Coordinates of C-alpha atoms (C1' of nucleotides) and ligand atoms in Angstrom, one line a residue:
Chain U
M633 CA 27.9 33.6 33.4
T634 CA 25.1 35.3 35.2
L635 CA 22.9 33.5 37.7
S636 CA 20.0 33.3 35.2
E637 CA 22.2 31.9 32.4
E638 CA 23.5 29.3 34.9
D639 CA 20.0 28.2 35.8
Y640 CA 19.0 27.8 32.1
I641 CA 22.1 25.7 31.4
K642 CA 21.3 23.5 34.3
A643 CA 17.6 23.2 33.2
I644 CA 18.6 22.1 29.7
Y645 CA 21.0 19.6 31.2
H646 CA 18.4 18.1 33.4
L647 CA 15.8 17.9 30.7
G648 CA 18.0 15.3 29.2
S649 CA 21.3 16.1 27.5
G650 CA 21.6 12.4 27.7
K651 CA 18.9 12.0 25.1
E652 CA 19.8 12.4 21.4
Q653 CA 16.8 14.7 20.6
P654 CA 17.2 18.4 21.2
I655 CA 15.2 20.0 24.0
S656 CA 12.1 22.1 23.1
T657 CA 11.6 25.7 24.0
N658 CA 8.3 24.9 25.8
A659 CA 9.9 22.2 27.9
I660 CA 12.5 24.7 29.2
A661 CA 9.8 27.3 29.8
V662 CA 7.9 24.8 32.0
Q663 CA 11.0 23.8 33.9
M664 CA 12.1 27.4 34.5
E665 CA 8.5 28.6 35.2
T666 CA 8.9 31.3 32.6
K667 CA 7.4 32.1 29.2
P668 CA 8.5 30.5 25.9
S669 CA 9.4 33.9 24.5
S670 CA 11.8 34.5 27.4
V671 CA 13.4 31.2 26.7
T672 CA 13.9 32.0 23.0
D673 CA 15.7 35.2 24.0
M674 CA 18.0 33.3 26.4
L675 CA 18.7 30.6 23.9
K676 CA 20.0 33.2 21.5
K677 CA 22.3 34.6 24.1
L678 CA 23.6 31.2 25.2
S679 CA 24.1 30.3 21.6
G680 CA 26.3 33.4 21.2
K681 CA 28.4 32.2 24.1
N682 CA 28.8 28.7 22.6
M683 CA 27.0 27.1 25.5
V684 CA 24.2 25.6 23.3
K685 CA 23.6 24.5 19.7
Y686 CA 20.3 26.2 18.7
K687 CA 18.3 26.0 15.5
K688 CA 15.2 28.1 15.2
Y689 CA 12.1 26.0 15.8
K690 CA 14.3 22.9 16.1
G691 CA 15.2 22.9 19.8
V692 CA 18.4 23.2 21.6
S693 CA 21.2 21.0 23.0
L694 CA 24.3 21.7 25.1
T695 CA 27.7 22.0 23.5
E696 CA 30.6 20.2 25.2
H697 CA 31.4 23.5 26.8
G698 CA 27.8 23.9 28.0
E699 CA 27.7 20.5 29.4
L700 CA 30.9 21.0 31.4
T701 CA 29.4 24.2 32.7
A702 CA 26.2 22.5 33.8
L703 CA 28.2 19.8 35.6
S704 CA 30.2 22.4 37.4
I705 CA 27.1 24.0 38.7
I706 CA 25.5 20.7 39.6
R707 CA 28.7 19.8 41.5
K708 CA 28.4 23.0 43.5
H709 CA 24.7 22.5 44.2
R710 CA 25.2 19.0 45.5
L711 CA 28.3 19.8 47.6
W712 CA 26.4 22.6 49.3
E713 CA 23.5 20.1 49.9
V714 CA 25.9 17.8 51.6
F715 CA 27.2 20.7 53.7
L716 CA 23.7 21.7 54.7
V717 CA 22.7 18.2 55.8
D718 CA 25.9 16.8 57.2
K719 CA 27.3 19.9 58.9
L720 CA 24.3 22.2 59.6
G721 CA 21.7 19.5 60.3
F722 CA 19.2 20.4 57.7
A723 CA 16.7 17.7 56.7
W724 CA 17.4 16.2 53.3
D725 CA 14.1 17.6 51.9
E726 CA 14.8 21.2 53.1
V727 CA 18.0 21.9 51.3
H728 CA 17.1 22.4 47.6
E729 CA 16.0 26.1 47.7
V730 CA 19.1 27.2 49.6
A731 CA 21.5 25.2 47.4
E732 CA 19.7 26.8 44.4
Q733 CA 21.2 30.1 45.6
L734 CA 24.6 28.8 46.9
E735 CA 25.4 27.0 43.6
H736 CA 26.0 30.5 42.0
I737 CA 28.7 31.7 44.4
K738 CA 31.8 32.4 42.3
S739 CA 35.1 31.0 43.8
D740 CA 37.0 27.9 42.7
K741 CA 39.0 27.9 45.9
L742 CA 35.8 27.9 47.9
I743 CA 34.4 24.8 46.2
D744 CA 37.7 23.0 46.4
K745 CA 38.0 23.6 50.1
L746 CA 34.4 22.7 50.7
D747 CA 34.9 19.4 48.9
T748 CA 37.9 18.6 51.0
Y749 CA 36.1 19.7 54.2
L750 CA 33.2 17.4 53.4
G751 CA 35.5 14.4 52.8
N752 CA 35.1 14.4 49.0
P753 CA 31.6 12.9 49.0
R754 CA 30.5 11.0 45.9
V755 CA 26.7 11.5 46.4
D756 CA 24.5 14.2 47.7
P757 CA 21.8 13.7 50.4
H758 CA 19.4 12.5 47.7
G759 CA 21.8 9.8 46.5
D760 CA 22.6 11.8 43.3
P761 CA 26.2 11.7 42.2
I762 CA 28.5 14.6 42.6
P763 CA 30.5 15.3 39.5
S764 CA 34.3 15.7 39.9
K765 CA 36.0 18.9 39.1
E766 CA 36.6 17.5 35.6
G767 CA 32.9 16.7 35.2
E768 CA 33.1 13.0 35.6
F769 CA 30.6 11.0 37.6
K770 CA 28.8 7.7 37.8
K771 CA 25.1 7.7 37.0
S772 CA 22.7 6.7 39.8
V773 CA 19.6 4.5 39.6
K774 CA 16.7 4.0 41.9
K775 CA 16.2 0.3 42.8
L776 CA 14.4 -1.8 45.4
I777 CA 16.7 -3.3 48.0
S778 CA 15.6 -6.7 46.9
E779 CA 16.9 -6.0 43.4
L780 CA 20.4 -4.9 44.6
P781 CA 23.5 -7.1 45.0
L782 CA 25.5 -7.6 48.2
G783 CA 27.6 -4.7 49.2
S784 CA 25.4 -2.1 47.5
E785 CA 25.3 1.3 49.3
G786 CA 22.7 4.0 48.6
V787 CA 20.3 6.5 50.0
C788 CA 16.8 5.7 50.9
V789 CA 14.7 7.7 48.6
G790 CA 11.2 6.2 48.5
V791 CA 8.7 3.5 49.2
N792 CA 6.7 1.2 47.0
D793 CA 4.0 0.6 49.6
S794 CA 3.1 3.8 51.2
S795 CA 0.7 2.3 53.7
A796 CA 0.7 3.7 57.2
A797 CA 1.8 0.4 58.6
F798 CA 5.0 0.3 56.4
L799 CA 5.9 3.9 57.1
K800 CA 5.4 3.2 60.8
F801 CA 7.7 0.2 60.6
L802 CA 10.4 2.3 59.1
D803 CA 10.1 5.0 61.7
K804 CA 10.1 2.5 64.5
N805 CA 13.3 1.0 63.2
G806 CA 15.0 4.3 62.8
I807 CA 15.1 4.3 59.0
S808 CA 14.2 7.7 57.4
L809 CA 14.2 8.8 53.8
G810 CA 17.6 10.4 53.2
D811 CA 19.5 7.8 55.3
T812 CA 22.4 6.0 53.8
L813 CA 21.9 2.2 53.8
K814 CA 24.3 -0.6 53.1
I815 CA 23.5 -4.2 52.2
L816 CA 25.6 -6.5 54.3
E817 CA 24.1 -10.0 53.6
K818 CA 21.2 -11.6 51.8
E819 CA 19.5 -14.8 52.9
D820 CA 18.5 -16.9 49.9
F821 CA 16.2 -19.0 52.0
D822 CA 13.6 -16.3 52.9
G823 CA 14.9 -13.3 51.0
S824 CA 15.6 -11.4 54.2
V825 CA 18.5 -8.9 54.1
S826 CA 21.0 -7.7 56.6
I827 CA 21.6 -4.0 56.4
E828 CA 23.5 -1.2 58.1
V829 CA 21.8 2.1 58.7
N830 CA 22.9 4.9 61.0
N831 CA 25.8 2.7 62.3
K832 CA 23.3 0.1 63.3
E833 CA 23.0 -3.4 61.9
M834 CA 19.6 -4.9 61.4
R835 CA 17.8 -7.6 59.4
I836 CA 14.8 -6.8 57.3
S837 CA 12.3 -9.2 55.7
D838 CA 11.9 -9.7 52.0
Q839 CA 8.6 -7.8 52.3
I840 CA 10.4 -4.7 53.5
A841 CA 13.3 -5.2 51.1
S842 CA 10.8 -5.3 48.2
N843 CA 9.3 -2.0 49.2
L844 CA 12.1 0.3 50.0
F845 CA 13.9 2.2 47.2
L846 CA 17.6 3.1 47.3
E847 CA 19.4 5.5 45.0
V848 CA 22.7 3.9 44.2
L849 CA 25.6 4.6 41.9
E850 CA 25.9 2.4 38.9
K851 CA 28.9 0.2 39.0
N852 CA 31.5 1.4 36.4
Chain I
M531 CA 15.8 43.4 48.9
T532 CA 18.0 42.9 45.8
L533 CA 21.7 42.2 46.1
S534 CA 22.4 45.7 44.9
E535 CA 20.1 47.4 47.4
E536 CA 21.7 45.4 50.2
D537 CA 25.2 46.5 49.2
Y538 CA 24.1 50.1 49.2
I539 CA 22.5 49.8 52.6
K540 CA 25.7 48.3 53.9
A541 CA 27.8 51.0 52.4
I542 CA 25.7 53.7 53.9
Y543 CA 26.0 52.0 57.3
H544 CA 29.7 51.7 57.1
L545 CA 30.1 55.3 56.0
G546 CA 29.0 56.2 59.5
S547 CA 25.4 55.8 60.5
G548 CA 27.0 56.4 63.9
K549 CA 27.6 60.0 62.9
E550 CA 24.9 62.6 63.1
Q551 CA 25.5 64.2 59.7
P552 CA 23.9 62.6 56.7
I553 CA 26.0 60.7 54.2
S554 CA 26.8 62.4 50.9
T555 CA 26.0 61.0 47.5
N556 CA 29.6 61.3 46.4
A557 CA 30.9 59.4 49.4
I558 CA 28.6 56.5 48.6
A559 CA 29.6 56.6 44.9
V560 CA 33.3 56.3 45.9
Q561 CA 32.6 53.5 48.4
M562 CA 30.5 51.6 45.9
E563 CA 32.8 52.3 42.9
T564 CA 30.0 53.7 41.0
K565 CA 28.8 57.0 39.6
P566 CA 27.0 59.6 41.7
S567 CA 24.0 59.6 39.3
S568 CA 23.6 55.9 39.9
V569 CA 23.6 56.6 43.6
T570 CA 20.9 59.2 43.3
D571 CA 18.7 56.7 41.5
M572 CA 19.2 54.1 44.2
L573 CA 18.6 56.5 47.0
K574 CA 15.2 57.3 45.6
K575 CA 14.4 53.7 45.5
L576 CA 15.6 53.0 49.0
S577 CA 13.7 56.0 50.2
G578 CA 10.6 54.6 48.7
K579 CA 11.2 51.4 50.7
N580 CA 11.6 53.3 54.0
M581 CA 15.2 52.1 54.3
V582 CA 16.7 55.7 54.2
K583 CA 15.8 59.3 54.9
Y584 CA 16.7 61.2 51.8
K585 CA 16.5 65.0 51.1
K586 CA 17.6 66.1 47.7
Y587 CA 21.1 67.7 47.8
K588 CA 21.2 67.1 51.6
G589 CA 22.5 63.6 51.9
V590 CA 21.0 60.4 53.3
S591 CA 20.8 58.5 56.5
L592 CA 19.5 55.1 57.4
T593 CA 16.1 54.7 59.1
E594 CA 15.7 52.4 62.0
H595 CA 14.5 49.8 59.5
G596 CA 17.5 50.4 57.3
E597 CA 19.9 50.1 60.1
L598 CA 18.5 46.8 61.2
T599 CA 18.7 45.6 57.7
A600 CA 22.4 46.7 57.4
L601 CA 23.2 44.9 60.7
S602 CA 21.5 41.7 59.4
I603 CA 23.7 41.7 56.3
I604 CA 26.8 42.5 58.3
R605 CA 25.9 39.6 60.6
K606 CA 25.7 37.2 57.7
H607 CA 28.9 38.6 56.1
R608 CA 30.9 38.1 59.3
L609 CA 29.5 34.7 60.2
W610 CA 30.4 33.4 56.7
E611 CA 33.9 34.9 57.2
V612 CA 34.3 32.8 60.4
F613 CA 33.1 29.8 58.5
L614 CA 35.6 30.3 55.7
V615 CA 38.5 30.8 58.1
D616 CA 37.7 28.4 61.0
K617 CA 36.1 25.6 59.0
L618 CA 37.5 25.8 55.5
G619 CA 41.0 27.0 56.3
F620 CA 41.0 30.3 54.3
A621 CA 43.5 32.9 55.4
W622 CA 41.9 35.9 57.2
D623 CA 42.8 38.2 54.3
E624 CA 41.3 36.0 51.6
V625 CA 37.7 35.9 52.7
H626 CA 36.2 39.2 52.0
E627 CA 35.3 38.7 48.3
V628 CA 33.6 35.4 48.9
A629 CA 31.7 36.7 52.0
E630 CA 30.6 39.7 49.9
Q631 CA 28.6 37.1 47.8
L632 CA 27.6 34.8 50.6
E633 CA 26.0 37.6 52.7
H634 CA 23.2 37.8 50.1
I635 CA 22.0 34.2 50.4
K636 CA 18.3 34.3 51.6
S637 CA 17.5 31.9 54.4
D638 CA 17.0 32.7 58.1
K639 CA 17.2 29.1 59.0
L640 CA 20.6 28.8 57.2
I641 CA 22.1 31.7 59.2
D642 CA 20.7 30.4 62.5
K643 CA 22.2 27.0 61.9
L644 CA 25.5 28.4 60.7
D645 CA 25.7 30.6 63.9
T646 CA 25.1 27.5 66.1
Y647 CA 27.6 25.4 64.1
L648 CA 30.3 28.0 64.5
G649 CA 29.7 28.2 68.2
N650 CA 28.0 31.6 68.3
P651 CA 31.1 33.6 67.6
R652 CA 31.2 37.2 68.8
V653 CA 33.9 38.4 66.4
D654 CA 34.9 37.7 62.8
P655 CA 38.4 36.8 61.7
H656 CA 39.3 40.5 61.6
G657 CA 38.2 41.1 65.2
D658 CA 35.1 42.9 64.1
P659 CA 31.9 42.2 66.2
I660 CA 29.1 40.0 64.9
P661 CA 25.7 41.6 65.5
S662 CA 23.1 39.4 67.2
K663 CA 19.9 38.4 65.4
E664 CA 18.4 41.4 67.0
G665 CA 21.1 43.7 65.7
E666 CA 22.9 44.2 69.1
F667 CA 26.7 44.2 69.3
K668 CA 29.7 45.7 71.1
K669 CA 31.9 48.1 69.2
S670 CA 35.4 47.1 68.6
V671 CA 38.5 49.3 68.8
K672 CA 42.1 48.9 67.6
K673 CA 44.6 49.3 70.4
L674 CA 48.2 48.4 71.2
I675 CA 48.8 45.5 73.6
S676 CA 50.6 47.9 75.9
E677 CA 47.4 50.0 76.1
L678 CA 45.1 47.2 77.0
P679 CA 44.2 45.9 80.5
L680 CA 44.7 42.4 81.9
G681 CA 42.3 39.8 80.5
S682 CA 41.8 41.5 77.2
E683 CA 41.3 39.3 74.2
G684 CA 41.4 40.3 70.6
V685 CA 42.6 39.7 67.1
C686 CA 46.1 40.8 65.9
V687 CA 45.4 43.3 63.1
G688 CA 48.5 45.3 62.5
V689 CA 51.9 46.6 63.6
N690 CA 53.2 50.0 64.4
D691 CA 56.7 49.3 63.5
S692 CA 56.7 47.4 60.2
S693 CA 60.5 46.9 60.1
A694 CA 61.7 43.6 58.8
A695 CA 63.1 42.7 62.1
F696 CA 59.8 43.1 63.9
L697 CA 57.9 41.1 61.4
K698 CA 60.5 38.4 61.5
F699 CA 60.2 38.3 65.3
L700 CA 56.5 37.7 65.0
D701 CA 56.9 35.0 62.4
K702 CA 59.5 33.3 64.5
N703 CA 57.2 33.2 67.5
G704 CA 54.3 31.9 65.5
I705 CA 52.2 35.1 65.7
S706 CA 50.4 36.0 62.5
L707 CA 47.9 38.8 61.8
G708 CA 44.5 37.3 62.2
D709 CA 45.5 35.3 65.3
T710 CA 43.5 35.6 68.5
L711 CA 45.6 36.8 71.4
K712 CA 44.8 37.0 75.1
I713 CA 46.6 39.1 77.7
L714 CA 47.4 36.9 80.8
E715 CA 49.7 39.1 82.9
K716 CA 51.5 42.4 82.8
E717 CA 54.8 43.1 84.6
D718 CA 54.9 46.6 86.0
F719 CA 58.6 46.4 86.4
D720 CA 59.6 46.2 82.7
G721 CA 56.3 46.4 80.9
S722 CA 56.6 42.9 79.6
V723 CA 53.4 41.0 79.0
S724 CA 52.4 37.4 79.2
I725 CA 50.1 36.4 76.4
E726 CA 48.3 33.3 75.0
V727 CA 48.3 32.8 71.2
N728 CA 47.4 29.6 69.3
N729 CA 47.2 27.7 72.6
K730 CA 50.7 28.7 73.6
E731 CA 51.8 31.0 76.4
M732 CA 54.7 33.4 75.9
R733 CA 56.1 36.5 77.3
I734 CA 56.8 39.5 75.1
S735 CA 58.8 42.6 75.9
D736 CA 57.3 46.1 76.3
Q737 CA 58.9 47.0 72.9
I738 CA 56.8 44.3 71.2
A739 CA 53.7 45.1 73.2
S740 CA 53.9 48.7 72.1
N741 CA 54.0 47.8 68.4
L742 CA 51.3 45.1 68.0
F743 CA 47.7 46.2 67.5
L744 CA 44.8 44.2 68.7
E745 CA 41.2 44.6 67.6
V746 CA 39.2 44.1 70.8
L747 CA 35.5 44.5 71.8
E748 CA 34.8 47.5 74.0
K749 CA 33.7 46.5 77.5
N750 CA 30.0 47.2 77.9
Chain Y
dA46 C1' 28.1 89.2 47.7
dC47 C1' 29.2 86.9 43.9
dA48 C1' 32.0 84.2 40.7
dA49 C1' 34.2 79.8 40.3
dA50 C1' 34.5 75.3 41.9
dT51 C1' 32.3 71.3 43.6
dA52 C1' 28.4 68.3 44.4
dT53 C1' 24.2 66.6 43.0
dT54 C1' 20.4 65.7 40.2
dT55 C1' 18.1 65.1 35.7
dA56 C1' 17.6 63.4 31.0
dG57 C1' 18.4 60.1 27.9
dA58 C1' 20.8 55.5 26.7
dT59 C1' 22.1 50.8 27.5
dT60 C1' 22.1 45.9 29.2
dT61 C1' 19.8 42.0 31.3
dG62 C1' 15.9 39.5 31.9
dT63 C1' 11.3 39.4 31.8
dC64 C1' 6.4 40.0 29.8
dT65 C1' 2.1 40.2 26.4
dA66 C1' 0.3 40.2 21.9
dA67 C1' 0.9 39.2 17.2
dA68 C1' 3.1 36.7 13.5
dT69 C1' 5.1 32.7 11.8
dT70 C1' 6.3 27.9 11.6
dT71 C1' 5.5 23.1 12.5
dA72 C1' 2.5 19.2 13.7
dT73 C1' -2.0 16.9 13.5
dA74 C1' -6.4 15.3 12.0
dT75 C1' -9.8 14.6 8.9
Chain F
dA456 C1' -4.0 18.0 1.1
dT457 C1' -5.5 21.4 3.7
dA458 C1' -7.4 23.4 7.7
dT459 C1' -6.9 23.7 12.4
dA460 C1' -4.1 23.4 16.5
dA461 C1' 0.1 23.7 18.9
dA462 C1' 4.7 25.4 19.3
dT463 C1' 7.9 28.9 18.5
dT464 C1' 9.6 33.3 17.4
dT465 C1' 9.3 38.3 16.8
dA466 C1' 7.9 43.0 18.1
dG467 C1' 7.4 46.1 21.5
dA468 C1' 7.2 47.2 26.4
dC469 C1' 8.9 47.3 31.1
dA470 C1' 11.7 47.2 35.6
dA471 C1' 16.4 47.1 37.5
dA472 C1' 20.8 48.9 37.5
dT473 C1' 24.0 51.2 35.4
dC474 C1' 26.3 54.9 32.4
dT475 C1' 27.4 59.8 30.0
dA476 C1' 26.4 64.4 29.3
dA477 C1' 23.9 68.3 30.6
dA478 C1' 21.4 71.1 34.0
dT479 C1' 21.0 72.7 38.6
dA480 C1' 22.1 73.5 43.4
dT481 C1' 25.4 74.2 47.0
dT482 C1' 29.8 75.6 48.8
dT483 C1' 33.9 78.3 48.8
dG484 C1' 37.2 81.9 48.2
dT485 C1' 38.0 86.5 47.6
Ligands
MN369 MN1 20.1 28.4 41.0
MN370 MN1 20.1 16.9 45.4
MN371 MN1 27.8 42.0 48.9
MN372 MN1 35.5 41.0 58.4

DNA sequence: ACAAATATTTAGATTTGTCTAAATTTATAT
DNA sequence: ATATAAATTTAGACAAATCTAAATATTTGT
């Protein structure tokens, strides 16, 4: 697989291999920032390699083989993102471009050793799941802290209320997007929540809990 | 710069930009495992980018700009080699192929952070020097322990006497090729040498010292 | 000095991935 | 139901990197 083929496979996967309808040529062209005619050429090539099922004018979908290939590339991408953030100290929102290159490095041994070195992480710095070598993974969902049960653990990925005051509050309390957050306790009385972030425990009000999104792995 | 252009620049550098004679087309073809006609095409392209000085039939040499580019790629290659060995636990003789790919990743920030993370190493796992960001480095030479002065530090890179007995001795004493070795003391009387390897001190006979090669940085 | 050997370049193809412009198919709207 | 619009494919071109075969330049041996 060439670098370009790999990026197409990944794009098709992200455009929703989950869905039952095939992916359109134009959708892929938009995602890849290329022209539809280029996409058509590539789809023929990928079809010849049994990576996609392709019917002229009818769109495309990944084969079993194509999907496993996509998951293997996504695994590499996300493991490298963990490396960049956890080991090299990149910010969570700076890593994508570099991981986009690193994901194409060819070496099974490398990725095995990297996985071990990182402590077999289950999620990347954006809270997205890291597929296993066999292509298995739990889906992740983005939910407000207030909607999540006790014990949930996830990555802070966004705010509902993006007022200056709220962002300032988060900053003051040492909570940044990209941080991993765990829900320790929930108070029925006032909806306040005990959380752990950056090895610190703190209590946040219902107002805060209803405005901060976590990316968490779905149970089972 | 494309991946291929970078590999050519590096090949020309290694074929001896140090020398005063220009490098021949055929020499590059051998090094790159490609055909001389392909080399000619690439030399024209690199010449157009001011990376090399090229005269038809007269060979090629790197420009100042080309040499700095070569050193930057070599810096990346060797830093990644250190990462693979020190952090991921690759053996020193397994890293070249992967580093050959990793050296082409484009990100100044990445290589700066990697350098810091690795503790600004001066040499790679083969004892070869790692150029600074500015392209400065000390040359390295391969010498027998017996030829080196007190205080020398280098990487074990080879043996003079490759008899089974000698290799067995090294193995028994926990010395492997790729290990860093420091000369602590030299006994004039019998030529025996005190060394430190893998955080252990030991004394080796003149016979051993005269048969084990170290790759060391030249002083000044 | 000149023929033979060697090294290098040129000419013409090929593969990969891209593009534009034109043709064709599919969807939409009256 | 049919004309328009939108989506998709085809045709033909191009740049990058490679190759083979042929042409040309340089070196070497006598
Ligand atoms: Mn990519
Ligand atoms: Mn990610
Ligand atoms: Mn390389
Ligand atoms: Mn090396």
